[in-house]
XYZ file of N, CA and C in Angstrom:
414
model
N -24.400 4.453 30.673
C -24.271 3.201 31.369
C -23.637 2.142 30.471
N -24.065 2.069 29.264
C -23.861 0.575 28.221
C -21.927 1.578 28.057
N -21.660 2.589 28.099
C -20.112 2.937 27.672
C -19.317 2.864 28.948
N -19.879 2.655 29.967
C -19.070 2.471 31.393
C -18.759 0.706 31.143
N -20.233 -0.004 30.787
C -19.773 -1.645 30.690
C -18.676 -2.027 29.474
N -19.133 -1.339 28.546
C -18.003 -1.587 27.462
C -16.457 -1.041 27.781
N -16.353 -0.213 28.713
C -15.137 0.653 28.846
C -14.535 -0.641 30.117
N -15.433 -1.380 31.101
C -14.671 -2.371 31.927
C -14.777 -3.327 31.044
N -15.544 -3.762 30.363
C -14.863 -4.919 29.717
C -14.029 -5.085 28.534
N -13.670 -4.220 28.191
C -12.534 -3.647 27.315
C -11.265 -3.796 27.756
N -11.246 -3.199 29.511
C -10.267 -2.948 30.297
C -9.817 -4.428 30.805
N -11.053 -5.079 31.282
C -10.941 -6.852 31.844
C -9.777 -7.247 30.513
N -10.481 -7.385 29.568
C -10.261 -8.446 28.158
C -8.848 -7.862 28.128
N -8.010 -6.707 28.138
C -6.891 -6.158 27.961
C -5.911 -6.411 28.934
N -6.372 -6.427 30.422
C -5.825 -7.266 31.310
C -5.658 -8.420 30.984
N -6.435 -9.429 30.823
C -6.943 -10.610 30.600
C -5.331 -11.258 29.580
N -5.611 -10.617 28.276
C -5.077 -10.851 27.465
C -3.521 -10.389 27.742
N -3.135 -9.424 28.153
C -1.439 -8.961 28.790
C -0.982 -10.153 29.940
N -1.927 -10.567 30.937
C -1.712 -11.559 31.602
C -1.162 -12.758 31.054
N -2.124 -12.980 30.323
C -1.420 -14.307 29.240
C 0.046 -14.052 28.162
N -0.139 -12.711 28.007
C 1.425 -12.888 27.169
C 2.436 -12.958 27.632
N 2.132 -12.240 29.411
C 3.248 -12.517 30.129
C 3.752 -13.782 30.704
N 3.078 -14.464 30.875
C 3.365 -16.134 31.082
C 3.460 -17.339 30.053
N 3.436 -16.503 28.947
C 3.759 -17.201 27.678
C 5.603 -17.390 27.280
N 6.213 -18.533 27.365
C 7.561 -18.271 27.624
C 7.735 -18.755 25.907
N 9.388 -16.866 25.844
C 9.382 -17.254 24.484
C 10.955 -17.803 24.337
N 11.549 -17.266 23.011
C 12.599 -17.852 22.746
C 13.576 -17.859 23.956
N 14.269 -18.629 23.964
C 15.621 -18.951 24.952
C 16.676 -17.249 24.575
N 17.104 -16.594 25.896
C 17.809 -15.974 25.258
C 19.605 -16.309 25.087
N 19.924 -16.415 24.046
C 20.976 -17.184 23.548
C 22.221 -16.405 24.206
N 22.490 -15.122 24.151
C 23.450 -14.811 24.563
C 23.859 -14.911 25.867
N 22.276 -14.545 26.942
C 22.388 -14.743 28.430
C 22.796 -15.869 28.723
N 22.586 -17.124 28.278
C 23.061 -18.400 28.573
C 24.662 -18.406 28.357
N 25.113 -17.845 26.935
C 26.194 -18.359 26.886
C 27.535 -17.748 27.728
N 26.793 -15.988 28.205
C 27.252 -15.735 28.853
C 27.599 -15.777 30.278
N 26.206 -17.018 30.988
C 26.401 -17.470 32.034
C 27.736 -18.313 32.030
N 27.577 -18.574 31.297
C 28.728 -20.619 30.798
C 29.525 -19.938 31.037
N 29.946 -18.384 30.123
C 31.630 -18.250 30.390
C 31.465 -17.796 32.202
N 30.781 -17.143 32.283
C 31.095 -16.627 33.578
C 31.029 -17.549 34.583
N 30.753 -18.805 34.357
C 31.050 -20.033 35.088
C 32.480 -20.323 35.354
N 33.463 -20.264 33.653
C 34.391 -20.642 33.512
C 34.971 -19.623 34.155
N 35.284 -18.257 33.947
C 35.758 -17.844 34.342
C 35.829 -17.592 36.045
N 34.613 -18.064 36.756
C 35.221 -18.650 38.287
C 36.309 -19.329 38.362
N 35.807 -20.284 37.397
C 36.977 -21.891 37.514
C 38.146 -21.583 37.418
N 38.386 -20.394 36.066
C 39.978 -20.186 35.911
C 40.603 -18.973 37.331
N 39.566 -18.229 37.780
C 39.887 -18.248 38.926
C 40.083 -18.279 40.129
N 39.857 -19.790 40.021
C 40.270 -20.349 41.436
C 39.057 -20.115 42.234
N 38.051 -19.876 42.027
C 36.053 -19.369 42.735
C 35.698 -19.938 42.813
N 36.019 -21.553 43.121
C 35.173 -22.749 42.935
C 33.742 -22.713 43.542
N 33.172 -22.026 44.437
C 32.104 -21.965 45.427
C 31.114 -20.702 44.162
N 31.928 -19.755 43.633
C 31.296 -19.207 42.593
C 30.737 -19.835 41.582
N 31.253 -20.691 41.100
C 31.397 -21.669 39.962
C 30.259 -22.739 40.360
N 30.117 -23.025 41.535
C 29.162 -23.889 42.293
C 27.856 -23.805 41.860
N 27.879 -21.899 42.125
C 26.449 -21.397 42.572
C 25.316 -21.338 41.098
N 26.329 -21.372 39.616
C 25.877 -21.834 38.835
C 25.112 -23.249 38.432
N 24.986 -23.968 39.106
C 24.373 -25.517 39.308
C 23.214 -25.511 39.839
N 21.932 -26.015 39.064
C 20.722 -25.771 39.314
C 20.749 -26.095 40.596
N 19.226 -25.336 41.029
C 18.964 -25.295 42.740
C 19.068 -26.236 43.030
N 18.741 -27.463 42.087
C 17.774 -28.838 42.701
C 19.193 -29.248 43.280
N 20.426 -29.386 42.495
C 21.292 -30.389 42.797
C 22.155 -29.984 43.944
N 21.850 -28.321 44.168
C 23.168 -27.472 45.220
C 21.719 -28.076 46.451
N 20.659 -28.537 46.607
C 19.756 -28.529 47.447
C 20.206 -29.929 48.397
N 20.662 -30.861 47.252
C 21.202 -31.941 47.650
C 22.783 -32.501 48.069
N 23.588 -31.330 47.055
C 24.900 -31.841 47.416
C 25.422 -30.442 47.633
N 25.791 -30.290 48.901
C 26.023 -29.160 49.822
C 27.674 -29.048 48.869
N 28.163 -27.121 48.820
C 29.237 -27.066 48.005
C 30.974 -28.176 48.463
N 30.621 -28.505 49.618
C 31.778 -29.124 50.907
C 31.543 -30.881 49.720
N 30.776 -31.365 49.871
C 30.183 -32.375 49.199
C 30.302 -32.768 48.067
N 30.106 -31.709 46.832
C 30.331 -31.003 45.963
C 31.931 -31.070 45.569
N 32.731 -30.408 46.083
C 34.209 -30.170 46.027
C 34.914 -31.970 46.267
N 34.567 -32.631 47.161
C 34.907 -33.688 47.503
C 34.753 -34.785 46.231
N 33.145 -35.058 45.737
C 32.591 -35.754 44.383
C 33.324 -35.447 43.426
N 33.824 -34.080 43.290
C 34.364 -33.679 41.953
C 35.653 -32.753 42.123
N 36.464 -33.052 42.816
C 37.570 -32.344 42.759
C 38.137 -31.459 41.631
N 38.370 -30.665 41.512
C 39.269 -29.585 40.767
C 40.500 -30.323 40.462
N 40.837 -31.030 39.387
C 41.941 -31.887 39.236
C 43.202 -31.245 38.269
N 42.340 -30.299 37.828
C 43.319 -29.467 36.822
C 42.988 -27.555 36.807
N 44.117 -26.755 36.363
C 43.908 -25.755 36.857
C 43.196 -25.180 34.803
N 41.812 -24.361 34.920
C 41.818 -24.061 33.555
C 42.595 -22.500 33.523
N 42.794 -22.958 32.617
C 43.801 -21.228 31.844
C 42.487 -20.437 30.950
N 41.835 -21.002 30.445
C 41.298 -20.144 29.113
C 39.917 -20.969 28.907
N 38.570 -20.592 28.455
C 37.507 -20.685 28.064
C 36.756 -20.080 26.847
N 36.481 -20.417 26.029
C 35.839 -20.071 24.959
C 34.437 -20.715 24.440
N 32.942 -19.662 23.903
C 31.842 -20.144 24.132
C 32.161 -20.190 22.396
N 31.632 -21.484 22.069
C 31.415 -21.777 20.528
C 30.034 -21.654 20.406
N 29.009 -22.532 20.914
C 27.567 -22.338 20.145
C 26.845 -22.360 21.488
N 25.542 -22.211 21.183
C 24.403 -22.299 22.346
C 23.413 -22.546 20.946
N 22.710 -24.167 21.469
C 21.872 -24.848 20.274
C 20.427 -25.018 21.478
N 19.702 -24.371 21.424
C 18.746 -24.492 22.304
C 17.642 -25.649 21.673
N 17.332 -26.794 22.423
C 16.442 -28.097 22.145
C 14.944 -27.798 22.518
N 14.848 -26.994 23.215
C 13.607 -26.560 23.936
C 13.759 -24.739 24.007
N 12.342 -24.515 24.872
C 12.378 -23.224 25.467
C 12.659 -23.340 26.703
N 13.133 -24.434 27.587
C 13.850 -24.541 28.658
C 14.818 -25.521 28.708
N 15.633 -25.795 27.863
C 16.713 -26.283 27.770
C 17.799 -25.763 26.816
N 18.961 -26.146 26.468
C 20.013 -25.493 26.102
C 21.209 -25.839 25.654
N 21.448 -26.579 24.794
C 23.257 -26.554 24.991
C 24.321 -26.085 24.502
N 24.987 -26.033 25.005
C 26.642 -24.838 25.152
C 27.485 -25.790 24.548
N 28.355 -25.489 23.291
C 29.264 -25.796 23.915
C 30.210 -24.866 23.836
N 31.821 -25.675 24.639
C 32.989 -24.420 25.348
C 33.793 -25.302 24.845
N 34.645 -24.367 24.010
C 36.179 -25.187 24.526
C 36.984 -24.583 25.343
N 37.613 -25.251 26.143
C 38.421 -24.610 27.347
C 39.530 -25.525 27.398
N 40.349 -24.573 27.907
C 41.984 -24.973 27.955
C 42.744 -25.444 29.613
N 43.252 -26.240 29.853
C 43.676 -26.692 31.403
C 44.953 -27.205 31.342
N 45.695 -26.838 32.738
C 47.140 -27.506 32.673
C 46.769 -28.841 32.892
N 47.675 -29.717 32.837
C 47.608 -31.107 32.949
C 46.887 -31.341 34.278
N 46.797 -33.010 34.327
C 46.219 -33.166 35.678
C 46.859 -33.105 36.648
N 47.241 -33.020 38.020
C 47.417 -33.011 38.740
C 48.032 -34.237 39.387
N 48.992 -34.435 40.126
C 48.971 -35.622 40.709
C 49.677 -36.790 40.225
N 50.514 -36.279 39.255
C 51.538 -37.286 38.639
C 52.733 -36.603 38.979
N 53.331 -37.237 39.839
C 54.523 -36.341 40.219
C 55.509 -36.573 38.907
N 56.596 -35.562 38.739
C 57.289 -35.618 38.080
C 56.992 -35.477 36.607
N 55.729 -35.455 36.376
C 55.703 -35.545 35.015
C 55.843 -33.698 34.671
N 55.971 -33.702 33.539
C 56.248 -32.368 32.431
C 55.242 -31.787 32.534
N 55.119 -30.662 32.159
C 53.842 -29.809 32.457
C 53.366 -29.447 30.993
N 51.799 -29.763 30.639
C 51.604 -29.589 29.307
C 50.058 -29.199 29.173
N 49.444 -28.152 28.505
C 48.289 -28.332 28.305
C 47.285 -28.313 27.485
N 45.971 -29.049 27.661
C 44.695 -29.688 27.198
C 43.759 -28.403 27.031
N 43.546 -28.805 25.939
C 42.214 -28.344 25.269
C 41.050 -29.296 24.670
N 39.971 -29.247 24.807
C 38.860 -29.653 24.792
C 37.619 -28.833 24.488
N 37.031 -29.688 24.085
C 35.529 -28.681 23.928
C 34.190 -29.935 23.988
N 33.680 -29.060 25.271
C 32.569 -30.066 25.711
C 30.975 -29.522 25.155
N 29.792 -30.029 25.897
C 28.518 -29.705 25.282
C 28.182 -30.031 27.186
N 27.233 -28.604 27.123
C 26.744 -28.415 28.764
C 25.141 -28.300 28.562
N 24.575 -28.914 29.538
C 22.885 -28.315 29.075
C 22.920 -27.677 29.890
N 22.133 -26.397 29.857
C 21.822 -25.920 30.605
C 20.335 -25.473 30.231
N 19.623 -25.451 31.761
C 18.182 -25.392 32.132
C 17.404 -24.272 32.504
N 16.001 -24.115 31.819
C 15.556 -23.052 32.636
C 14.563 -23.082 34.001
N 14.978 -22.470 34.896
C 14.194 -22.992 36.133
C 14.305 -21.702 37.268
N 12.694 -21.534 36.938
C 11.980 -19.965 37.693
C 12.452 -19.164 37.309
N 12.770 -18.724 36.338
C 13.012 -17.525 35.345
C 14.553 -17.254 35.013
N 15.451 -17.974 35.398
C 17.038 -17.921 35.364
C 17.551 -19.547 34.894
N 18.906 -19.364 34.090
C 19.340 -20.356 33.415
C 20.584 -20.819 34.371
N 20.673 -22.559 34.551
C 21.557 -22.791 35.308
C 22.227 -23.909 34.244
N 23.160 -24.310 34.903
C 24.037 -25.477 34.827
C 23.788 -26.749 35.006
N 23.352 -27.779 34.178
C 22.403 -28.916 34.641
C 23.684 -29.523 34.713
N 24.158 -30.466 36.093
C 25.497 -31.080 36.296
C 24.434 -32.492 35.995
N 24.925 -33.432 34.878
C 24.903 -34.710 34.984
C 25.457 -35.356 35.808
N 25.008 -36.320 36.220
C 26.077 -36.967 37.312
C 26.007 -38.192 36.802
């Protein structure tokens, strides 16, 4: 009898204790993030804007429908090229990227020469319900 109680509460405490490690959130994983970012960019460079969208935490696609979305922030330049430099994680649910990425000029100047920009920005990105998104500042 006393090795049946010790054998469930052995079993409880082992549950008990696996329960908790599983909801214990650990390091950020660095590569999954940065490989979201490119695979962001690489919508953008082609032309997937609604792909590119779906990367943008729930909260903000909850509020600004992709139609909405496209309108606020137009696609003003076409990118050619993306590159992930760092992922500096601030938290265990936060993140930042940065990319430098390459784009033809802007759009919308008629006549002008065609030339292009490179840049390299810093993106946070968030963790929220077990997947890393795109926190769009606005």
């Amino acid at each position: 009898m006393l090795y049946r109680w010790s054998l469930a509460l052995a079993t409880a405490a082992a549950l008990l204790l696996a329960g908790c490690a599983t909801t214990q959130p650990g390091p950020p994983p660095v590569e999954r993030i940065g490989q979201r970012a490119i695979e962001r960019y690489q919508a953008m460079i082609g032309l997937d804007f609604r792909k590119a969208y779906g990367y943008i935490t729930p909260a903000y696609r909850e509020k600004m429908s992709y139609e909405n979305h496209l309108r606020a922030r137009p696609p003003l330049a076409k990118y050619l090229d993306a590159k992930l430099l760092k992922v500096d994680c601030v938290s265990n649910e936060a993140c930042d990227v940065d990319i430098e990425f390459t784009t033809d000029a802007v759009k919308g100047i008629k006549g002008a020469v065609p030339w292009k920009v490179t840049r390299v920005i810093t993106e946070r990105w968030v963790l929220v319900d077990g997947q890393w998104w795109y926190y769009l500042r606005r």
